[in-house]
Short mmCIF file of C-alpha atoms and ligand atoms in Angstrom, two decimals:
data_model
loop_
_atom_site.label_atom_id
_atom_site.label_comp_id
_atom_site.label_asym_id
_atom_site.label_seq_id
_atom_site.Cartn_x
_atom_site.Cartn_y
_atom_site.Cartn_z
CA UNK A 835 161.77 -78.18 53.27
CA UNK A 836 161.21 -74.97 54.28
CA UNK A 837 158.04 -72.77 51.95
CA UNK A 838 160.74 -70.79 50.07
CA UNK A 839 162.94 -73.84 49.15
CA UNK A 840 160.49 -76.07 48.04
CA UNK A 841 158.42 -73.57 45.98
CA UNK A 842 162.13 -72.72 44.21
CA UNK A 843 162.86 -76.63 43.94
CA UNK A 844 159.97 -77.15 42.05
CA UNK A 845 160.50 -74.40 39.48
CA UNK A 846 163.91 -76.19 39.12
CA UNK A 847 162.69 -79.41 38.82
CA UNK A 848 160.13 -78.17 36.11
CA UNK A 849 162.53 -76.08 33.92
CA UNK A 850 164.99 -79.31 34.05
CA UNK A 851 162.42 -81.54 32.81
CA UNK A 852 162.23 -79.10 30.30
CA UNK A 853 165.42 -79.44 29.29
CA UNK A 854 164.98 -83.44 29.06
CA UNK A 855 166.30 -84.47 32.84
CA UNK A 856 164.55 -85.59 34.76
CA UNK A 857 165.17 -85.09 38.83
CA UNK A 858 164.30 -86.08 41.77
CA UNK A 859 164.57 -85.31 45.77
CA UNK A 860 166.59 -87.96 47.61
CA UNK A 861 166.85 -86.44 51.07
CA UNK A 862 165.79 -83.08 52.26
CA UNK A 863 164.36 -81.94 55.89
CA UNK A 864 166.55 -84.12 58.53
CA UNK A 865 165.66 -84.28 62.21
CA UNK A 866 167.85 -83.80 65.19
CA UNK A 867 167.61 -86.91 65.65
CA UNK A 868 167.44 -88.36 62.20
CA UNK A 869 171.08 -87.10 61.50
CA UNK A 870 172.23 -88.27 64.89
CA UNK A 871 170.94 -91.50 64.03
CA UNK A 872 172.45 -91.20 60.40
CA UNK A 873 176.00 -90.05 61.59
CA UNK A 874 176.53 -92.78 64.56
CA UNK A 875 175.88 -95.24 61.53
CA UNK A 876 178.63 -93.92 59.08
CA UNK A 877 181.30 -93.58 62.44
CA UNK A 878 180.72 -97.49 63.45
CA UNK A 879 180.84 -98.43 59.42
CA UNK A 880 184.04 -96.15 58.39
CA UNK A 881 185.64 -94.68 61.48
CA UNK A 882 185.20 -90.96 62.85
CA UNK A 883 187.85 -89.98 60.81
CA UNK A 884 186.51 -91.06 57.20
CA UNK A 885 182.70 -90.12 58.41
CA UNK A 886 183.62 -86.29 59.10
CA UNK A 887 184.69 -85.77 55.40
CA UNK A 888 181.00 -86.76 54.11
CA UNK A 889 178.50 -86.65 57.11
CA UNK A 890 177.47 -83.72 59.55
CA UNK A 891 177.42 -84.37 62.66
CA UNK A 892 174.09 -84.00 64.59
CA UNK A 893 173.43 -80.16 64.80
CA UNK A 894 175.73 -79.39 62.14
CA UNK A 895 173.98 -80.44 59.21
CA UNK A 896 172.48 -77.83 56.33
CA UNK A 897 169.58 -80.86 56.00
CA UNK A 898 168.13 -79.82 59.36
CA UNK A 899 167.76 -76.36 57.89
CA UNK A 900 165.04 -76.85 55.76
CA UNK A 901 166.94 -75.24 52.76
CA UNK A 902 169.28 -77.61 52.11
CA UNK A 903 168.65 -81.28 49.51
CA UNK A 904 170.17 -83.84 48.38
CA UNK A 905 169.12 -84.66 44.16
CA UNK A 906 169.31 -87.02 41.56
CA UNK A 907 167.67 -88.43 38.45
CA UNK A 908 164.49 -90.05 39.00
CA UNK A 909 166.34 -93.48 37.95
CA UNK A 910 168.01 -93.08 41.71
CA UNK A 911 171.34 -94.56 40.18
CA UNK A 912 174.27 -92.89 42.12
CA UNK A 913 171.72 -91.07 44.45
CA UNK A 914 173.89 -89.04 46.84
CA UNK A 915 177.41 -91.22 45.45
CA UNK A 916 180.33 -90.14 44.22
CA UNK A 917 179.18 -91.42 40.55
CA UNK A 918 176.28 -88.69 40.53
CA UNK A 919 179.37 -86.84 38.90
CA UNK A 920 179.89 -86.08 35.42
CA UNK A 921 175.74 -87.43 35.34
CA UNK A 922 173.52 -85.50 32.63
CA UNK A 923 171.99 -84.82 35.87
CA UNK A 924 174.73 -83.28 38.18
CA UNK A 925 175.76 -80.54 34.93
CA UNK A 926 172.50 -79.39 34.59
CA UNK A 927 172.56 -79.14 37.80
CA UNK A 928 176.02 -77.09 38.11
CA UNK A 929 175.23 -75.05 35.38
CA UNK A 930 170.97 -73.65 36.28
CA UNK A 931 170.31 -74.52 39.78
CA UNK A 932 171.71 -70.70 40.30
CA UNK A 933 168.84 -69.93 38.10
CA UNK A 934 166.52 -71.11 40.61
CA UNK A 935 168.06 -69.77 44.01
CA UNK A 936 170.46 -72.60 44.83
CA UNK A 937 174.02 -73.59 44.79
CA UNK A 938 176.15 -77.11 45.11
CA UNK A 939 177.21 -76.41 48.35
CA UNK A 940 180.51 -78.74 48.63
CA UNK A 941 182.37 -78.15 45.00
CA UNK A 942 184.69 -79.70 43.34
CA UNK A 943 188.50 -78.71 44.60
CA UNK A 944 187.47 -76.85 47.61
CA UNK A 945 187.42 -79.40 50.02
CA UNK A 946 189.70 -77.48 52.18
CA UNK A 947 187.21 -74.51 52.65
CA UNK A 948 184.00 -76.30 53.04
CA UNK A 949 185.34 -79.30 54.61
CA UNK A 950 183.07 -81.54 52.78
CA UNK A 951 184.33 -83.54 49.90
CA UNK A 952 182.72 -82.80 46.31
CA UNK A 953 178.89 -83.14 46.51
CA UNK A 954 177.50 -82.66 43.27
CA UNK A 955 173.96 -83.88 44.39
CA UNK A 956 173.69 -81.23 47.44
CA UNK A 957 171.88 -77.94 46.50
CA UNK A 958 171.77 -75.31 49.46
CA UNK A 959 168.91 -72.37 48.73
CA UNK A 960 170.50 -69.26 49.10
CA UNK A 961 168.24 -66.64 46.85
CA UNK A 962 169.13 -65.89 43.17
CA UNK A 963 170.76 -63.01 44.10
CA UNK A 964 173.71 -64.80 45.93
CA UNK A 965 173.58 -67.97 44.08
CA UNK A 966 173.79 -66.21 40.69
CA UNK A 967 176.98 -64.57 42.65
CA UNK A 968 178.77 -67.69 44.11
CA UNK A 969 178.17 -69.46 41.01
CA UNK A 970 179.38 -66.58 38.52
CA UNK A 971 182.69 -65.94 40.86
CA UNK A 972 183.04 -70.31 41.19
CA UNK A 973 183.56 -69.81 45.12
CA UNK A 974 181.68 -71.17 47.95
CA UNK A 975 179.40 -69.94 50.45
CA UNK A 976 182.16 -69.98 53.06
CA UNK A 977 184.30 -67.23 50.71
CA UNK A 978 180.68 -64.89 50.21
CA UNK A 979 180.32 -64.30 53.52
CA UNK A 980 184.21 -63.65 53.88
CA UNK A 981 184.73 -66.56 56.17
CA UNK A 982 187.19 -68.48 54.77
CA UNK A 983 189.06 -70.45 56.87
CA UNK A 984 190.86 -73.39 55.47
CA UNK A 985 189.68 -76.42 57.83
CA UNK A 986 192.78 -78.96 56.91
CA UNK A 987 196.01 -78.09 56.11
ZN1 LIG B 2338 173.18 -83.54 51.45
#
């Protein structure tokens, strides 16, 4: 990851441990090539169709940012699955990663302006100063910047 994410990830990992949970980093800094590599694997398992709602496609993904990772316990159960949800885990997640500069980037219920489905387990570094604000308001990055446009109708 990129200096400024990593330095802020650790700060969150410390002040979770804190709190009793304990997390870990699952997949962060992807490669051109990595996600290319990644995405042609979920199309030939699930289809194009099924593999847009959950994978990037090479060039599109916030992992090859640097800023962007994907979390969970140390235990790795449900790492980066839909179970991660409703995980001690994922709601101290939801409710202090703000604290430390990030956000869950694909929420719950807006599927239709992120078009990702509901990825508790992806944090996005944005600052505290806009995380603190998308969290606070409960809208996504897409509606901070004023972009919203609904990607499925
Ligand atoms: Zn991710």
């Amino acid at each position: 990851m990129r200096k400024v994410a990593a330095d802020a990830l650790k700060e969150l990992f410390d002040a979770a441990k804190q709190d009793g949970v304990y997390l870990a980093g699952v997949s962060g800094y992807r490669s051109e090539s990595r996600q290319t590599t990644l995405y042609n694997n979920y199309v030939d398992r699930d289809g194009v169709k099924a593999a847009d709602t959950y994978s990037a496609r090479p060039g599109h993904s916030e992992h090859q940012t640097g800023l962007t990772i994907d979390v969970s316990g140390t235990d790795g159960k449900c790492a980066a699955e839909s179970c991660f949800a409703g995980t001690k885990e994922a709601k101290w997640l939801a409710d202090h990663a703000y604290e430390y500069g990030f956000i869950i980037r694909y929420p719950e219920g807006k599927e239709s302006i992120t078009g990702y489905k509901y990825e508790p387990w992806h944090i996005r570094y944005v600052g505290k100063d806009i995380a603190e604000d998308v969290t606070k308001k409960d809208i996504t990055l897409e509606q901070y910047f004023g972009s919203a446009v609904p990607v499925s109708k």
